[in-house]
mmCIF file of C-alpha atoms in Angstrom:
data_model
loop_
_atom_site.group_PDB
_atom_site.id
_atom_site.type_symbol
_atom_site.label_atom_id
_atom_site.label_comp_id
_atom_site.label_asym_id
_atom_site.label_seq_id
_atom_site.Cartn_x
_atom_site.Cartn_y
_atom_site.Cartn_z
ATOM 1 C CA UNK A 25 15.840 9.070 -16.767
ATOM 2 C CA UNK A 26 12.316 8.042 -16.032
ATOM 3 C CA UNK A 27 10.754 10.146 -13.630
ATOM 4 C CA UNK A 28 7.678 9.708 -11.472
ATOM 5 C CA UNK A 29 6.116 12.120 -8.944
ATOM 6 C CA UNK A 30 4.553 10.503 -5.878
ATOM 7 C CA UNK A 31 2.125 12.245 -3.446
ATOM 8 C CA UNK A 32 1.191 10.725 -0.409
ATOM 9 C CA UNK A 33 -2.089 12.049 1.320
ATOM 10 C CA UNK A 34 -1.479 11.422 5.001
ATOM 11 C CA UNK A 35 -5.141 12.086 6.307
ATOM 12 C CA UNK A 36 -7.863 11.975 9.079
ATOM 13 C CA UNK A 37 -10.371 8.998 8.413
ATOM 14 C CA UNK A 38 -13.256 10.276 6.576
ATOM 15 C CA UNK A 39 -16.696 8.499 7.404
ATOM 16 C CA UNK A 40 -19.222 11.007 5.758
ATOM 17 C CA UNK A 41 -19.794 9.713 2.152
ATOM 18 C CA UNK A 42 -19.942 13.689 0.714
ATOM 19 C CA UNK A 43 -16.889 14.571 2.999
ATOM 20 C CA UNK A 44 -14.876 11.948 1.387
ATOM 21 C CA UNK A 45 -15.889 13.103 -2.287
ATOM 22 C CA UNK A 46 -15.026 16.584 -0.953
ATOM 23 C CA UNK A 47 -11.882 15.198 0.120
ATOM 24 C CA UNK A 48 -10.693 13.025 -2.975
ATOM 25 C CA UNK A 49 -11.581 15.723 -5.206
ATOM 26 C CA UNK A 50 -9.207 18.049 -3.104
ATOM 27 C CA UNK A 51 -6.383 15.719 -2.724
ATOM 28 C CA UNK A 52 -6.776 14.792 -5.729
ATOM 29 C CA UNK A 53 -6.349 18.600 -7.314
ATOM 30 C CA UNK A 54 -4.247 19.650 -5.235
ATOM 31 C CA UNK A 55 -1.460 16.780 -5.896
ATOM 32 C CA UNK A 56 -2.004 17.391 -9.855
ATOM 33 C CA UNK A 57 -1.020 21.161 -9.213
ATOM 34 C CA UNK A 58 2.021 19.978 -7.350
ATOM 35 C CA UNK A 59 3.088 17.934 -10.470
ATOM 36 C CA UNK A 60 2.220 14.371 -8.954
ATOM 37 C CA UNK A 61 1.558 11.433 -11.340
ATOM 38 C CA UNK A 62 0.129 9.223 -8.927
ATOM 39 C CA UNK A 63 -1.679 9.414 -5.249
ATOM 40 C CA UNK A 64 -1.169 7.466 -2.703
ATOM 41 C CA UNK A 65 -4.098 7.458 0.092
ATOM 42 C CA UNK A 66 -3.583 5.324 3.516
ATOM 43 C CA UNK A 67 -5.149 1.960 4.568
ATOM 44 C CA UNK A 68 -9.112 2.440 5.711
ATOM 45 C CA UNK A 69 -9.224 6.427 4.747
ATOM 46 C CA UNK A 70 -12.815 6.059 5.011
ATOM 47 C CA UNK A 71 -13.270 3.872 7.882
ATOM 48 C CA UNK A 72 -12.289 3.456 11.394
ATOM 49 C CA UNK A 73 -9.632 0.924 11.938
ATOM 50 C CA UNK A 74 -11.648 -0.912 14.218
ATOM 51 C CA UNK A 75 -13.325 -4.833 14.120
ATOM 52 C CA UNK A 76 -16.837 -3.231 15.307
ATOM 53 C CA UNK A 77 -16.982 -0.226 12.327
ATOM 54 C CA UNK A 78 -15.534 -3.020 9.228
ATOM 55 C CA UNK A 79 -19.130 -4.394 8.796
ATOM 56 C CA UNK A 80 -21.009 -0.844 8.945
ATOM 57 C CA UNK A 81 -18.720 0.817 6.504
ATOM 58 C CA UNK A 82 -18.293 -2.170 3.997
ATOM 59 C CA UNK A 83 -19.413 -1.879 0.336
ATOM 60 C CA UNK A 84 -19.386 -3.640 -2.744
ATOM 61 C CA UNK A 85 -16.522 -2.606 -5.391
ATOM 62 C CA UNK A 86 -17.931 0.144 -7.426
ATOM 63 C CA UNK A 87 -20.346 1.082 -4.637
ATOM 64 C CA UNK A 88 -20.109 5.394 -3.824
ATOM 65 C CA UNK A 89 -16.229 5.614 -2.217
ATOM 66 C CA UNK A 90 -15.064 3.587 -5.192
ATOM 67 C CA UNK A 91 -16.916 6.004 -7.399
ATOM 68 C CA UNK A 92 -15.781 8.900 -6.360
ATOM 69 C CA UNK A 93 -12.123 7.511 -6.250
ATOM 70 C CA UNK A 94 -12.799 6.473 -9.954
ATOM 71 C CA UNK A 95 -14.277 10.326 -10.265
ATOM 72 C CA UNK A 96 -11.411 12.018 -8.793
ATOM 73 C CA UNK A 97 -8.845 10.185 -10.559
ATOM 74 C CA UNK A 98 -10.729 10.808 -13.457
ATOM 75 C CA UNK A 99 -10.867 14.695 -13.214
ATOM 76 C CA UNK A 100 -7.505 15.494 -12.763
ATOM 77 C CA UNK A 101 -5.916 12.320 -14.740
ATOM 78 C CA UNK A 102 -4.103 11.161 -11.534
ATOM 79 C CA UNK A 103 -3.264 7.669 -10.954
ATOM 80 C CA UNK A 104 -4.523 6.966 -7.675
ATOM 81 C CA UNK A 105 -3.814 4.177 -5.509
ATOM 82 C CA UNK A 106 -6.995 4.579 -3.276
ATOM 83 C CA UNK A 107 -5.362 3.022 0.289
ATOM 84 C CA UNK A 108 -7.831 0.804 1.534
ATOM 85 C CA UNK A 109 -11.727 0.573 1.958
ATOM 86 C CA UNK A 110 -13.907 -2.475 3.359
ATOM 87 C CA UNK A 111 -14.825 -4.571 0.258
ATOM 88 C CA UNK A 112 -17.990 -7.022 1.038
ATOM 89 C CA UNK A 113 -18.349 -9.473 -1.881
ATOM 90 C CA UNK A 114 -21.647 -10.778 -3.114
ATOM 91 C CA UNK A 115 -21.678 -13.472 -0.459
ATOM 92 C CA UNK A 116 -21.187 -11.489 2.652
ATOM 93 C CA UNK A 117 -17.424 -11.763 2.858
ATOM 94 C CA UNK A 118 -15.385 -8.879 4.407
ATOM 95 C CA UNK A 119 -12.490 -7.491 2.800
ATOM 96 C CA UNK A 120 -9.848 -5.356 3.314
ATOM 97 C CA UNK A 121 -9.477 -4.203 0.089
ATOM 98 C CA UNK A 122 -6.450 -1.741 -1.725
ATOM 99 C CA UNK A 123 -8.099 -0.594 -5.306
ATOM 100 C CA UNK A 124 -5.610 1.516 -8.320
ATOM 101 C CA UNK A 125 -7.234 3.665 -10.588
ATOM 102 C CA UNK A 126 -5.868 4.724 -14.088
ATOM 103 C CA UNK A 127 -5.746 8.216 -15.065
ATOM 104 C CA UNK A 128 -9.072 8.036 -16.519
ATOM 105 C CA UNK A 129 -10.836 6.849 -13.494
ATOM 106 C CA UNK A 130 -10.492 2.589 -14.345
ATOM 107 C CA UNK A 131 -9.694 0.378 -11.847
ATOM 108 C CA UNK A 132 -6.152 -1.172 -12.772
ATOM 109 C CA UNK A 133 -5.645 -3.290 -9.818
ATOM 110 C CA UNK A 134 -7.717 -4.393 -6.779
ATOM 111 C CA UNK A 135 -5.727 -6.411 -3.660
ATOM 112 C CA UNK A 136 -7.322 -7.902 -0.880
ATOM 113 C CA UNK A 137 -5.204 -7.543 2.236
ATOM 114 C CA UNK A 138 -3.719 -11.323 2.513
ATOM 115 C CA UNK A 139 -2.350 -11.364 5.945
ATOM 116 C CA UNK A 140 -4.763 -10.623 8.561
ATOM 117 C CA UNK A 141 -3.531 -8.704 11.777
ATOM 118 C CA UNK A 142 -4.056 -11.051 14.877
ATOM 119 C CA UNK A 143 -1.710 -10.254 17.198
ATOM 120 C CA UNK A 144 -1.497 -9.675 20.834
ATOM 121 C CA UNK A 145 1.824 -7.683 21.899
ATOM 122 C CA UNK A 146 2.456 -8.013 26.040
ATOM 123 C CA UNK A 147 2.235 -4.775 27.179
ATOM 124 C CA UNK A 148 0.968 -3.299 23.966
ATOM 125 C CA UNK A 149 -1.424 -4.013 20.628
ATOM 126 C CA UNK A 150 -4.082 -6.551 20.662
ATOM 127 C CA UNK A 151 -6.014 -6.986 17.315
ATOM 128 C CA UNK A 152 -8.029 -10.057 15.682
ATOM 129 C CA UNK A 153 -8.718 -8.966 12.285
ATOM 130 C CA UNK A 154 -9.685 -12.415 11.198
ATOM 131 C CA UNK A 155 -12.694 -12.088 13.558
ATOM 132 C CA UNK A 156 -14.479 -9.843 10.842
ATOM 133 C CA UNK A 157 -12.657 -10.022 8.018
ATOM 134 C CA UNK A 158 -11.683 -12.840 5.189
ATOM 135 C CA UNK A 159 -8.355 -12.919 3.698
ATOM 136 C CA UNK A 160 -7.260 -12.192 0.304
ATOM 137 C CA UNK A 161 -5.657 -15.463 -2.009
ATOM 138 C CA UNK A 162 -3.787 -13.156 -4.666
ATOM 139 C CA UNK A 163 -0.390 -11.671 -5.575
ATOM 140 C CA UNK A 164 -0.955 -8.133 -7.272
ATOM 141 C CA UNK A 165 1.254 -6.280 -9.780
ATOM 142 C CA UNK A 166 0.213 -4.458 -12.677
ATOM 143 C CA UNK A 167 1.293 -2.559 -15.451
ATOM 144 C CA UNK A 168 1.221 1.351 -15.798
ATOM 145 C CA UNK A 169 3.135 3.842 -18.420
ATOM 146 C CA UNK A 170 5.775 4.295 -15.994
ATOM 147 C CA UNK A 171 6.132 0.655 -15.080
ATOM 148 C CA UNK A 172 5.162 -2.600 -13.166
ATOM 149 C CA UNK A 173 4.041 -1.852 -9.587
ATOM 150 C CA UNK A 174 3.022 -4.389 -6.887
ATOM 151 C CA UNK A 175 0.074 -4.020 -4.118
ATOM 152 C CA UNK A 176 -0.049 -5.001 -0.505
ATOM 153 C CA UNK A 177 -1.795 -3.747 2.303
ATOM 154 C CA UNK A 178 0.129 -3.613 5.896
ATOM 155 C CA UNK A 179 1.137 -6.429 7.519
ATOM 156 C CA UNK A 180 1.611 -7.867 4.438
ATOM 157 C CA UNK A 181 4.979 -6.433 4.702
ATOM 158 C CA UNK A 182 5.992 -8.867 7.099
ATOM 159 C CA UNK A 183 5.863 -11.737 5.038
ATOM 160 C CA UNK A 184 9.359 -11.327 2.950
ATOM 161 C CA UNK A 185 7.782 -14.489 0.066
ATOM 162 C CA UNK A 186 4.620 -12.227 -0.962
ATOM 163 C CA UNK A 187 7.539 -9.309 -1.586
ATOM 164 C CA UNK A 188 9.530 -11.400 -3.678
ATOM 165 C CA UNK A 189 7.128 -12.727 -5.927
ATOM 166 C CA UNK A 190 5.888 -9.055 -7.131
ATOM 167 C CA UNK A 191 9.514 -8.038 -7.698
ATOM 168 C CA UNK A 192 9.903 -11.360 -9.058
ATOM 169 C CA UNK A 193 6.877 -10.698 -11.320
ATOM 170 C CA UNK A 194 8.613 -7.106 -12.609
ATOM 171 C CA UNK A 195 7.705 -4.270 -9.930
ATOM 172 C CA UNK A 196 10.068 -1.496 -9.785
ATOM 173 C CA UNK A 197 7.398 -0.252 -7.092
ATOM 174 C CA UNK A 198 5.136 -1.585 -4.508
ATOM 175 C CA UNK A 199 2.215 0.374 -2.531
ATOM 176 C CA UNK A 200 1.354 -0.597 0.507
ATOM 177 C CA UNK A 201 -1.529 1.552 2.398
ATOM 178 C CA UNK A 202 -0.622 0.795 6.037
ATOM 179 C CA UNK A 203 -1.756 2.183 9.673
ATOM 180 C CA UNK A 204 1.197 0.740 11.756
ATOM 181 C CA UNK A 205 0.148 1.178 15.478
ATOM 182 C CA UNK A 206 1.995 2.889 18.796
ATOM 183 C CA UNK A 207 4.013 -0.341 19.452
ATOM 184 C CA UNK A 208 4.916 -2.040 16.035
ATOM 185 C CA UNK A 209 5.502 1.518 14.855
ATOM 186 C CA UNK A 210 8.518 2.994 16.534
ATOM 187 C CA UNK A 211 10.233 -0.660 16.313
ATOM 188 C CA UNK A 212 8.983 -2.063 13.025
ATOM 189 C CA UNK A 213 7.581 0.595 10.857
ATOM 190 C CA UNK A 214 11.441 2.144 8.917
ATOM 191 C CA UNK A 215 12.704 -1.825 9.710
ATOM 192 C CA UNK A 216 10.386 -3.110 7.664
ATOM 193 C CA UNK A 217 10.263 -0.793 4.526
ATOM 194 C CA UNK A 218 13.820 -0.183 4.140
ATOM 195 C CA UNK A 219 14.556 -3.777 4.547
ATOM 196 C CA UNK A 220 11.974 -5.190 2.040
ATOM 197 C CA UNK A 221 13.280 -2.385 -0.542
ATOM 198 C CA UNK A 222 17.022 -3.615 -0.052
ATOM 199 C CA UNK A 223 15.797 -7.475 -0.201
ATOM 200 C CA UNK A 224 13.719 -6.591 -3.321
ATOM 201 C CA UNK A 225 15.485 -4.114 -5.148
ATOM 202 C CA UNK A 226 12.446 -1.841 -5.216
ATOM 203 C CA UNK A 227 10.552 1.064 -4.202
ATOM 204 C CA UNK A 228 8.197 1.226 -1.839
ATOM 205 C CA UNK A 229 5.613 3.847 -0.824
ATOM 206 C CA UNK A 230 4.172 3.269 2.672
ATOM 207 C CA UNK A 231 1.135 5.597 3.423
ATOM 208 C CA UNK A 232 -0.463 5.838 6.516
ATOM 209 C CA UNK A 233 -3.240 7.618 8.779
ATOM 210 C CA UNK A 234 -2.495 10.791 10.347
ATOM 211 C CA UNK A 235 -2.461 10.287 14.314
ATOM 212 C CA UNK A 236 -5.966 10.845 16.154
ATOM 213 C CA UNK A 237 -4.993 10.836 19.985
ATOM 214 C CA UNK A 238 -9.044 9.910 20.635
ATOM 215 C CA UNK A 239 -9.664 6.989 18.083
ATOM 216 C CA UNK A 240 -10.192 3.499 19.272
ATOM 217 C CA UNK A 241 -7.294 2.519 16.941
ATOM 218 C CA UNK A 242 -4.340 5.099 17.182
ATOM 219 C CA UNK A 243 -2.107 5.144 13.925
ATOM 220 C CA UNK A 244 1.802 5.457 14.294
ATOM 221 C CA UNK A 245 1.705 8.275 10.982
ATOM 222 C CA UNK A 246 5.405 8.503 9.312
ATOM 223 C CA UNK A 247 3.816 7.765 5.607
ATOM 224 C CA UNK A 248 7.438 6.420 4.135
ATOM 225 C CA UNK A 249 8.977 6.143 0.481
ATOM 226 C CA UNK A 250 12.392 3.585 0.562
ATOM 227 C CA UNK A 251 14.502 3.063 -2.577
ATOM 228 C CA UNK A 252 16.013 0.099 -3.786
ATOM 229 C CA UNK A 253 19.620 1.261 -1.739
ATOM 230 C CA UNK A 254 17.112 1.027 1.087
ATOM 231 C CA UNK A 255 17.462 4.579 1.833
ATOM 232 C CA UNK A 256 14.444 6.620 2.834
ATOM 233 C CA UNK A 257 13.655 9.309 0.766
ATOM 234 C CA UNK A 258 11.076 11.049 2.429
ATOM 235 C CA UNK A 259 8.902 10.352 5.551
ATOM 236 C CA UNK A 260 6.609 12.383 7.373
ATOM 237 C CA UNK A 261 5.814 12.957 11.098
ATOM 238 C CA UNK A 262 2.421 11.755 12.564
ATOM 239 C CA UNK A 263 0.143 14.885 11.351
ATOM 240 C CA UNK A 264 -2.114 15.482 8.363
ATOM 241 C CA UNK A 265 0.154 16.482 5.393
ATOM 242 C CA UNK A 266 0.247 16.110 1.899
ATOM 243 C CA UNK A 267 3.668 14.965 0.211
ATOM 244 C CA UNK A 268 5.435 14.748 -3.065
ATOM 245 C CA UNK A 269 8.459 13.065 -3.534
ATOM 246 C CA UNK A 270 10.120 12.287 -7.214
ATOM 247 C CA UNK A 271 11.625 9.260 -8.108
ATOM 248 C CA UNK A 272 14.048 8.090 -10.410
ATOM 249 C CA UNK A 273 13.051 5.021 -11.549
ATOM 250 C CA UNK A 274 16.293 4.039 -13.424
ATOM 251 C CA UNK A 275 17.699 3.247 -9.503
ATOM 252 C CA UNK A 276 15.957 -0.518 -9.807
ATOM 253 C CA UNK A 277 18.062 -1.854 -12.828
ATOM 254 C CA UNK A 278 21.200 0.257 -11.922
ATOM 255 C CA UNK A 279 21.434 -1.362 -8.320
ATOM 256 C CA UNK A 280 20.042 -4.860 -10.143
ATOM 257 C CA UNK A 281 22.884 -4.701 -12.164
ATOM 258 C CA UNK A 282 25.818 -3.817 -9.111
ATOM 259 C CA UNK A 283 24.319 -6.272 -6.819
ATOM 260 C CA UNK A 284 22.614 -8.681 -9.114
ATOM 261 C CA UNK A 285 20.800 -10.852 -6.484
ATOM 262 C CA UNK A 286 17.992 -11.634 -8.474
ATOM 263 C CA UNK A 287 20.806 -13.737 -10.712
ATOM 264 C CA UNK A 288 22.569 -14.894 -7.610
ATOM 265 C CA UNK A 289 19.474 -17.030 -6.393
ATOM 266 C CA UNK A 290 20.148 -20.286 -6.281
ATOM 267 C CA UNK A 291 16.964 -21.953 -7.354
ATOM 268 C CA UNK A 292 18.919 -25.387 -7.684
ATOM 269 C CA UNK A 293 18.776 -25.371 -3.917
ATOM 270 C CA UNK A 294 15.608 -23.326 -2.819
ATOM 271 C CA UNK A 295 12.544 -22.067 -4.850
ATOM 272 C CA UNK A 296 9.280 -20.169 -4.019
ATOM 273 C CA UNK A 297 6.000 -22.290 -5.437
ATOM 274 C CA UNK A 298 2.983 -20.264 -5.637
ATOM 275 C CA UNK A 299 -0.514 -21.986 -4.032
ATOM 276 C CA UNK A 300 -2.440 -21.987 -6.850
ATOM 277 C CA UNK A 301 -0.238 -23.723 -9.104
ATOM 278 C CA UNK A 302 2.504 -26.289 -7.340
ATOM 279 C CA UNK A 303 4.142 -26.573 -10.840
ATOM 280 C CA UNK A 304 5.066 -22.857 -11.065
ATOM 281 C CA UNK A 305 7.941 -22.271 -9.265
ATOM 282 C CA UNK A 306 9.983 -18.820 -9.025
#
């Protein structure tokens, strides 16, 4: 049986550069004591979700949040998944960027959030991401010592062909640092994960902001882990907490092999072509 610990840090947004050391250091110890192998940490943990804060709060990878995410992994040989943080590249662009870090503090995978949020729910949410920010052109999966895992970054989730093509390309598990809002929450937020794990055969660890009542962005909470059965295995209210759930990762090929749907494809009729290639189909 291959077992992995998950912890899932459902915080406040940190904007103070030493309170978000103090923080990831802390998290960071306190999910090694609790046996965890890897850390999960929610989408813009060190940043208000909002258009007008992306710019002010936007550094280059390896600029002082990546470093002490790097640190903190580092010092208590964690892999950390550090949710999200505002990535501006060398030519101005504005990402919204999900970094991994190996247990001794290297950056193992790096997604750019690929599906902007522009909606405008009657009655309810109204956000234009793509007003500030650029959109990511990759699909992310990467190897650890436990096993493949895939990378996306909230409304990502909506888009069933990005979730296929990580399982597709080996994960057992995909991360997805996500802040889920008052209206697609209550309707979308279990939908969405439990449906994607049962379509993909995966697990996948949804980790969110706790809920500030007084932010210009209010987050819907419930960080979420869904096996491949689709079953939730642990989710959390809306306030701060820190989680650990353990998962046997033996579930993916034992339901892969009841309900083989990966073999039952029938790629004579249909087939998913990635953009940057239109001769490598899947």
């Amino acid at each position: 049986m291959t077992v992995l610990r998950i912890a899932q840090a459902q915080s406040p947004v940190y904007t103070d550069k030493e309170q978000i050391n103090d923080f990831l250091l802390r998290i960071s110890e306190q999910s090694a004591q609790k046996g965890a192998h890897l850390l999960a940490l929610p989408e813009m943990f060190c940043c208000p979700y909002d258009i007008a804060s992306f710019p002010d709060y936007a550094e280059e990878e390896g600029g002082p949040v990546w470093q002490a995410c790097s640190r903190a992994a580092r010092s208590f040989r964690i892999f950390l998944s550090a949710g999200t943080i505002p990535e501006r590249d060398p030519s101005g662009h504005i990402y919204n960027t999900a970094y991994v870090f190996g247990q001794d503090g290297n950056q193992i995978a790096k997604h750019r959030k690929m599906h902007l949020f522009d909606i405008n729910i009657e009655g309810g949410q109204s956000f234009r991401e793509s007003a500030v920010l650029t959109s990511g052109d990759e699909i992310t999966t990467f190897r650890t010592d436990f096993c493949t895992m895939g990378l996306a970054v909230c409304y990502d989730i909506r888009f069933p062909e990005l979730f296929r093509l990580m399982a597709l390309n080996g994960a057992d598990i995909i991360l997805v640092p996500a802040s889920f809002n008052m209206t697609t929450g209550p309707m979308h937020w279990e939908l969405l994960f439990r449906s994607q794990s049962v379509f993909n055969q995966v697990f996948i660890i949804g980790t969110a902001p706790a809920r500030d009542e007084n932010a210009s962005y209010v987050s819907w909470g419930h960080s979420i882990i869904t096996d491949p059965w689709g079953n939730i295995l642990s989710q959390m209210d809306e306030r701060v907490h820190l989680s650990v759930t353990e998962i046997n990762l033996d579930e993916c090929r034992k339901v892969r092999e009841q309900i083989p749907v990966f073999r039952h494809r029938r790629t004579d009729v249909y087939t998913l072509i990635t953009g940057d290639s239109p001769q490598k189909k899947c």
